[in-house]
Amino acid sequence: MLKKGYVVVVLLVGTIFLSMAGCSSSNDSSFETKDVDNHVQAEESESEVIKPHQGINQEPIPLQIKRDGTDVYVEMTSQITDIEIQKDKPYKAWTFNGEAPGPLVVVNEGDTIHFTLKNMDPSIPHSMDFHAVHAAPNKKFADVMPNEEDTFTYQASYPGVFMYHCGTAPVLSHIANGMHGTIIVKPADGYPTDNEVDKEYVIIQNEWYKYNDLDDMTNGEPSQVVFSTKALEQGQPNTNGVLNSLKDEPLLAKVGDKVRLYVNNVGPNEVSSFHVVGTVFDDVYIDGNPANHMKGLQTVMLPTSGGAIVEFTLKEEGMYPMVTHQFNHVQKGAVGFIKVTADGKDNDLEAGEH
């Protein structure tokens, strides 16, 4: 049931959006990202921020997650936080916990999730749609009004790599403004290749559009398509959907490593053709489910919200680009690197040498 004032708020937010600035060039012409026309600089767009959000920059709040047997208590925030999508150009993003994509959530198959959303946005309702659960959306993905909180309970029945996002109408505005992320449900019996894997990382692809332009988000092309990574374990990098973040600071591996990537395309609109240059995927689990096991793939097609686990062996020292093989999106930023060295440590090898 719609709560009082909801219709007015939804009509307001239907015309309010963020878009992201254009791209800068890389160190290798083969994976060069071009400047994008018609982008809006942050200083030019401040007047377009809706009045209740002007001057707000809520500090990121760490994800709260606690386990009691198979009960997992997850607490997240919806908030307005400036995200530096491009160097020195902050954007007033709608976020979960001040991150875009939001923080990584990891649970086990069969866990019961007790999810609390605290809405710190002073003016707009937000919600949570977990793709990893069975739930009546009108009840368990329901809106949480400004400055309120609510708790919802559901079970993680299937293992895999799933998208989560704000499900408040209009959904496109909330996802495109930054309210998206990944939840991994680990299988009860693991994967058949678990004992072969040396390194694990998470890769998320998302898009940005013209600032505050619903028509562009609905009918246009993204101005930026970017990769980010979220830390699976302490000490790993944890980035936002920032241009060139995985080119400027590549992921690390050593010669001979079998690397597992948990990959999720959170969109909101474009398909991803995920490929790692210089290798072949030894093992692929579509949507991250062990039952969907494939071998020897060159590219994995990820629909919007689609996930996969890809595993591959890095046999020589060098720089290995990760791309979507839709190269118009590589031009817009959809490229990252894995730096492979003899000992797995960083060295002076530059991005673009592979």
Short mmCIF file of N, CA and C in Angstrom, two decimals, residues 66-180:
data_model
loop_
_atom_site.label_atom_id
_atom_site.label_comp_id
_atom_site.label_asym_id
_atom_site.label_seq_id
_atom_site.Cartn_x
_atom_site.Cartn_y
_atom_site.Cartn_z
N LYS A 66 26.32 -9.29 10.75
CA LYS A 66 26.63 -10.17 11.87
C LYS A 66 25.95 -11.52 11.64
N ARG A 67 26.58 -12.57 12.10
CA ARG A 67 26.07 -13.92 11.92
C ARG A 67 25.78 -14.57 13.27
N ASP A 68 24.64 -15.27 13.34
CA ASP A 68 24.29 -16.10 14.49
C ASP A 68 23.78 -17.42 13.93
N GLY A 69 24.67 -18.39 13.80
CA GLY A 69 24.31 -19.64 13.12
C GLY A 69 24.01 -19.37 11.66
N THR A 70 22.81 -19.75 11.21
CA THR A 70 22.41 -19.49 9.83
C THR A 70 21.59 -18.21 9.69
N ASP A 71 21.45 -17.46 10.76
CA ASP A 71 20.80 -16.15 10.71
C ASP A 71 21.86 -15.08 10.50
N VAL A 72 21.67 -14.29 9.44
CA VAL A 72 22.62 -13.23 9.12
C VAL A 72 21.89 -11.90 9.19
N TYR A 73 22.43 -10.99 9.97
CA TYR A 73 21.82 -9.67 10.18
C TYR A 73 22.62 -8.64 9.39
N VAL A 74 21.97 -8.06 8.38
CA VAL A 74 22.62 -7.12 7.48
C VAL A 74 21.95 -5.76 7.65
N GLU A 75 22.75 -4.75 7.93
CA GLU A 75 22.23 -3.38 8.08
C GLU A 75 22.91 -2.48 7.06
N MET A 76 22.10 -1.79 6.25
CA MET A 76 22.63 -0.88 5.24
C MET A 76 21.91 0.45 5.34
N THR A 77 22.53 1.47 4.73
CA THR A 77 21.93 2.80 4.68
C THR A 77 21.65 3.18 3.23
N SER A 78 20.63 3.98 3.03
CA SER A 78 20.48 4.70 1.76
C SER A 78 20.77 6.16 2.06
N GLN A 79 21.64 6.76 1.24
CA GLN A 79 22.14 8.08 1.59
C GLN A 79 22.65 8.83 0.36
N ILE A 80 22.87 10.11 0.53
CA ILE A 80 23.35 10.99 -0.54
C ILE A 80 24.82 11.29 -0.27
N THR A 81 25.68 10.86 -1.17
CA THR A 81 27.13 10.99 -0.96
C THR A 81 27.80 11.38 -2.27
N ASP A 82 28.72 12.32 -2.21
CA ASP A 82 29.50 12.70 -3.38
C ASP A 82 30.47 11.58 -3.74
N ILE A 83 30.37 11.10 -4.98
CA ILE A 83 31.27 10.06 -5.49
C ILE A 83 32.12 10.67 -6.59
N GLU A 84 33.44 10.51 -6.48
CA GLU A 84 34.34 11.08 -7.47
C GLU A 84 34.40 10.13 -8.67
N ILE A 85 33.44 10.28 -9.58
CA ILE A 85 33.35 9.41 -10.74
C ILE A 85 34.54 9.60 -11.66
N GLN A 86 35.00 10.81 -11.77
CA GLN A 86 36.20 11.15 -12.52
C GLN A 86 37.03 12.07 -11.64
N LYS A 87 38.32 12.05 -11.79
CA LYS A 87 39.21 12.78 -10.90
C LYS A 87 38.80 14.24 -10.78
N ASP A 88 38.67 14.69 -9.54
CA ASP A 88 38.33 16.07 -9.20
C ASP A 88 36.93 16.47 -9.65
N LYS A 89 36.06 15.49 -9.94
CA LYS A 89 34.70 15.80 -10.36
C LYS A 89 33.72 14.96 -9.53
N PRO A 90 33.33 15.47 -8.35
CA PRO A 90 32.39 14.72 -7.52
C PRO A 90 30.97 14.84 -8.04
N TYR A 91 30.17 13.80 -7.81
CA TYR A 91 28.75 13.78 -8.17
C TYR A 91 27.93 13.39 -6.95
N LYS A 92 26.79 14.03 -6.82
CA LYS A 92 25.96 13.82 -5.65
C LYS A 92 25.09 12.58 -5.87
N ALA A 93 25.68 11.41 -5.67
CA ALA A 93 25.05 10.14 -6.01
C ALA A 93 24.06 9.71 -4.94
N TRP A 94 23.05 8.95 -5.37
CA TRP A 94 22.16 8.22 -4.46
C TRP A 94 22.83 6.87 -4.23
N THR A 95 23.08 6.50 -3.00
CA THR A 95 23.95 5.35 -2.74
C THR A 95 23.41 4.45 -1.64
N PHE A 96 23.97 3.26 -1.58
CA PHE A 96 23.90 2.43 -0.39
C PHE A 96 25.23 2.58 0.34
N ASN A 97 25.16 3.05 1.58
CA ASN A 97 26.33 3.18 2.47
C ASN A 97 27.40 4.12 1.94
N GLY A 98 27.03 5.02 1.03
CA GLY A 98 28.00 5.98 0.51
C GLY A 98 28.92 5.41 -0.54
N GLU A 99 28.59 4.23 -1.09
CA GLU A 99 29.38 3.61 -2.15
C GLU A 99 28.51 3.40 -3.38
N ALA A 100 29.12 3.49 -4.57
CA ALA A 100 28.42 3.20 -5.83
C ALA A 100 29.39 2.53 -6.78
N PRO A 101 29.26 1.21 -7.04
CA PRO A 101 28.30 0.28 -6.47
C PRO A 101 28.39 0.19 -4.94
N GLY A 102 27.29 -0.30 -4.36
CA GLY A 102 27.23 -0.43 -2.91
C GLY A 102 28.13 -1.51 -2.38
N PRO A 103 28.21 -1.65 -1.07
CA PRO A 103 29.13 -2.62 -0.46
C PRO A 103 28.75 -4.06 -0.82
N LEU A 104 29.76 -4.91 -0.91
CA LEU A 104 29.56 -6.32 -1.20
C LEU A 104 28.93 -7.02 0.00
N VAL A 105 27.88 -7.81 -0.29
CA VAL A 105 27.24 -8.63 0.74
C VAL A 105 27.53 -10.09 0.42
N VAL A 106 28.03 -10.86 1.39
CA VAL A 106 28.35 -12.27 1.19
C VAL A 106 27.64 -13.09 2.27
N VAL A 107 26.85 -14.07 1.83
CA VAL A 107 26.16 -14.97 2.75
C VAL A 107 26.32 -16.39 2.22
N ASN A 108 25.76 -17.37 2.94
CA ASN A 108 25.84 -18.77 2.53
C ASN A 108 24.47 -19.27 2.07
N GLU A 109 24.49 -20.24 1.17
CA GLU A 109 23.26 -20.89 0.74
C GLU A 109 22.50 -21.42 1.96
N GLY A 110 21.22 -21.09 2.03
CA GLY A 110 20.40 -21.54 3.15
C GLY A 110 20.31 -20.55 4.29
N ASP A 111 21.14 -19.51 4.30
CA ASP A 111 21.07 -18.51 5.36
C ASP A 111 19.73 -17.77 5.32
N THR A 112 19.28 -17.37 6.49
CA THR A 112 18.15 -16.46 6.60
C THR A 112 18.68 -15.05 6.81
N ILE A 113 18.33 -14.15 5.90
CA ILE A 113 18.82 -12.78 5.93
C ILE A 113 17.79 -11.90 6.65
N HIS A 114 18.25 -11.22 7.69
CA HIS A 114 17.44 -10.22 8.38
C HIS A 114 18.02 -8.87 7.96
N PHE A 115 17.33 -8.22 7.04
CA PHE A 115 17.88 -7.03 6.40
C PHE A 115 17.20 -5.77 6.93
N THR A 116 18.01 -4.84 7.41
CA THR A 116 17.53 -3.54 7.87
C THR A 116 18.06 -2.44 6.96
N LEU A 117 17.15 -1.61 6.46
CA LEU A 117 17.53 -0.45 5.65
C LEU A 117 17.21 0.81 6.44
N LYS A 118 18.23 1.63 6.68
CA LYS A 118 18.07 2.94 7.30
C LYS A 118 18.13 3.99 6.21
N ASN A 119 17.04 4.71 6.00
CA ASN A 119 16.99 5.71 4.93
C ASN A 119 17.40 7.07 5.48
N MET A 120 18.63 7.48 5.16
CA MET A 120 19.16 8.76 5.61
C MET A 120 18.87 9.88 4.62
N ASP A 121 18.26 9.56 3.48
CA ASP A 121 17.87 10.57 2.51
C ASP A 121 16.73 11.39 3.11
N PRO A 122 16.87 12.73 3.17
CA PRO A 122 15.85 13.53 3.84
C PRO A 122 14.56 13.72 3.04
N SER A 123 14.54 13.28 1.75
CA SER A 123 13.40 13.65 0.92
C SER A 123 12.79 12.54 0.08
N ILE A 124 13.50 11.43 -0.15
CA ILE A 124 13.04 10.43 -1.12
C ILE A 124 13.02 9.05 -0.47
N PRO A 125 11.95 8.27 -0.67
CA PRO A 125 11.94 6.89 -0.17
C PRO A 125 12.89 6.02 -0.97
N HIS A 126 13.43 4.99 -0.33
CA HIS A 126 14.30 4.02 -1.00
C HIS A 126 13.92 2.63 -0.51
N SER A 127 14.46 1.62 -1.18
CA SER A 127 14.12 0.23 -0.84
C SER A 127 15.27 -0.67 -1.26
N MET A 128 15.10 -1.97 -1.03
CA MET A 128 16.11 -2.95 -1.44
C MET A 128 15.45 -4.11 -2.16
N ASP A 129 15.94 -4.40 -3.35
CA ASP A 129 15.53 -5.55 -4.15
C ASP A 129 16.75 -6.47 -4.26
N PHE A 130 16.73 -7.56 -3.49
CA PHE A 130 17.79 -8.57 -3.58
C PHE A 130 17.37 -9.61 -4.62
N HIS A 131 18.17 -9.79 -5.68
CA HIS A 131 17.86 -10.79 -6.69
C HIS A 131 18.11 -12.21 -6.18
N ALA A 132 18.70 -12.36 -5.02
CA ALA A 132 19.11 -13.66 -4.51
C ALA A 132 18.05 -14.35 -3.67
N VAL A 133 16.84 -13.76 -3.55
CA VAL A 133 15.86 -14.31 -2.62
C VAL A 133 14.50 -14.45 -3.28
N HIS A 134 13.65 -15.29 -2.65
CA HIS A 134 12.23 -15.36 -2.97
C HIS A 134 11.49 -14.46 -1.97
N ALA A 135 10.73 -13.48 -2.47
CA ALA A 135 10.02 -12.57 -1.58
C ALA A 135 8.94 -11.84 -2.35
N ALA A 136 7.83 -11.54 -1.70
CA ALA A 136 6.79 -10.71 -2.32
C ALA A 136 7.29 -9.27 -2.34
N PRO A 137 7.52 -8.71 -3.54
CA PRO A 137 8.15 -7.39 -3.60
C PRO A 137 7.37 -6.30 -2.87
N ASN A 138 6.04 -6.34 -2.94
CA ASN A 138 5.26 -5.28 -2.29
C ASN A 138 5.36 -5.33 -0.77
N LYS A 139 5.79 -6.47 -0.23
CA LYS A 139 5.93 -6.61 1.22
C LYS A 139 7.39 -6.51 1.68
N LYS A 140 8.26 -7.24 0.99
CA LYS A 140 9.64 -7.37 1.49
C LYS A 140 10.66 -6.55 0.73
N PHE A 141 10.24 -5.90 -0.36
CA PHE A 141 11.09 -4.91 -1.03
C PHE A 141 10.43 -3.53 -0.91
N ALA A 142 9.64 -3.33 0.13
CA ALA A 142 8.81 -2.13 0.28
C ALA A 142 9.66 -0.89 0.55
N ASP A 143 9.09 0.25 0.20
CA ASP A 143 9.76 1.53 0.42
C ASP A 143 9.97 1.81 1.90
N VAL A 144 11.11 2.41 2.20
CA VAL A 144 11.39 2.96 3.52
C VAL A 144 11.42 4.47 3.37
N MET A 145 10.59 5.15 4.11
CA MET A 145 10.42 6.58 3.94
C MET A 145 11.61 7.35 4.51
N PRO A 146 11.78 8.62 4.09
CA PRO A 146 12.92 9.43 4.57
C PRO A 146 13.02 9.45 6.09
N ASN A 147 14.25 9.29 6.56
CA ASN A 147 14.57 9.34 7.99
C ASN A 147 13.87 8.24 8.80
N GLU A 148 13.52 7.14 8.13
CA GLU A 148 12.95 5.99 8.82
C GLU A 148 13.79 4.75 8.52
N GLU A 149 13.46 3.63 9.18
CA GLU A 149 14.12 2.36 8.91
C GLU A 149 13.11 1.24 9.00
N ASP A 150 13.42 0.13 8.34
CA ASP A 150 12.55 -1.04 8.39
C ASP A 150 13.40 -2.28 8.21
N THR A 151 12.87 -3.43 8.67
CA THR A 151 13.59 -4.70 8.60
C THR A 151 12.74 -5.72 7.85
N PHE A 152 13.40 -6.50 7.00
CA PHE A 152 12.74 -7.51 6.18
C PHE A 152 13.53 -8.81 6.31
N THR A 153 12.82 -9.95 6.21
CA THR A 153 13.46 -11.25 6.40
C THR A 153 13.17 -12.15 5.21
N TYR A 154 14.22 -12.83 4.70
CA TYR A 154 14.08 -13.78 3.60
C TYR A 154 15.27 -14.73 3.60
N GLN A 155 15.10 -15.84 2.87
CA GLN A 155 16.14 -16.87 2.84
C GLN A 155 16.90 -16.82 1.52
N ALA A 156 18.20 -17.05 1.60
CA ALA A 156 19.05 -17.16 0.41
C ALA A 156 19.05 -18.63 -0.03
N SER A 157 18.16 -18.96 -0.97
CA SER A 157 17.94 -20.36 -1.33
C SER A 157 18.90 -20.89 -2.38
N TYR A 158 19.39 -20.02 -3.25
CA TYR A 158 20.23 -20.45 -4.36
C TYR A 158 21.61 -19.82 -4.25
N PRO A 159 22.66 -20.60 -4.56
CA PRO A 159 24.00 -20.01 -4.60
C PRO A 159 24.19 -19.20 -5.88
N GLY A 160 25.10 -18.22 -5.82
CA GLY A 160 25.39 -17.49 -7.03
C GLY A 160 25.88 -16.08 -6.80
N VAL A 161 25.99 -15.35 -7.94
CA VAL A 161 26.41 -13.95 -7.96
C VAL A 161 25.22 -13.14 -8.43
N PHE A 162 24.63 -12.35 -7.55
CA PHE A 162 23.37 -11.69 -7.80
C PHE A 162 23.50 -10.17 -7.65
N MET A 163 22.67 -9.47 -8.40
CA MET A 163 22.57 -8.02 -8.27
C MET A 163 21.61 -7.68 -7.12
N TYR A 164 21.87 -6.55 -6.46
CA TYR A 164 20.84 -5.91 -5.64
C TYR A 164 20.72 -4.46 -6.09
N HIS A 165 19.56 -3.86 -5.83
CA HIS A 165 19.35 -2.47 -6.23
C HIS A 165 18.14 -1.90 -5.51
N CYS A 166 18.04 -0.60 -5.52
CA CYS A 166 16.85 0.06 -5.01
C CYS A 166 15.71 -0.22 -5.97
N GLY A 167 14.55 -0.59 -5.43
CA GLY A 167 13.40 -0.92 -6.26
C GLY A 167 12.30 0.11 -6.23
N THR A 168 12.60 1.30 -5.72
CA THR A 168 11.60 2.35 -5.63
C THR A 168 11.37 2.99 -6.99
N ALA A 169 10.11 3.26 -7.32
CA ALA A 169 9.77 3.87 -8.60
C ALA A 169 10.15 5.36 -8.63
N PRO A 170 10.64 5.84 -9.79
CA PRO A 170 11.02 5.05 -10.96
C PRO A 170 12.36 4.35 -10.74
N VAL A 171 12.38 3.04 -10.93
CA VAL A 171 13.55 2.23 -10.60
C VAL A 171 14.79 2.70 -11.35
N LEU A 172 14.61 3.10 -12.62
CA LEU A 172 15.77 3.52 -13.43
C LEU A 172 16.51 4.67 -12.76
N SER A 173 15.78 5.62 -12.17
CA SER A 173 16.46 6.75 -11.55
C SER A 173 17.33 6.32 -10.39
N HIS A 174 16.83 5.40 -9.59
CA HIS A 174 17.57 4.98 -8.40
C HIS A 174 18.80 4.14 -8.78
N ILE A 175 18.64 3.23 -9.75
CA ILE A 175 19.80 2.43 -10.17
C ILE A 175 20.83 3.32 -10.86
N ALA A 176 20.38 4.15 -11.81
CA ALA A 176 21.32 4.97 -12.58
C ALA A 176 22.04 5.99 -11.71
N ASN A 177 21.42 6.41 -10.63
CA ASN A 177 22.05 7.37 -9.73
C ASN A 177 23.02 6.72 -8.76
N GLY A 178 23.14 5.38 -8.79
CA GLY A 178 24.17 4.73 -7.98
C GLY A 178 23.69 3.67 -7.02
N MET A 179 22.39 3.39 -6.97
CA MET A 179 21.88 2.46 -5.95
C MET A 179 21.84 1.04 -6.50
N HIS A 180 23.01 0.45 -6.62
CA HIS A 180 23.17 -0.90 -7.14
C HIS A 180 24.36 -1.56 -6.47
#
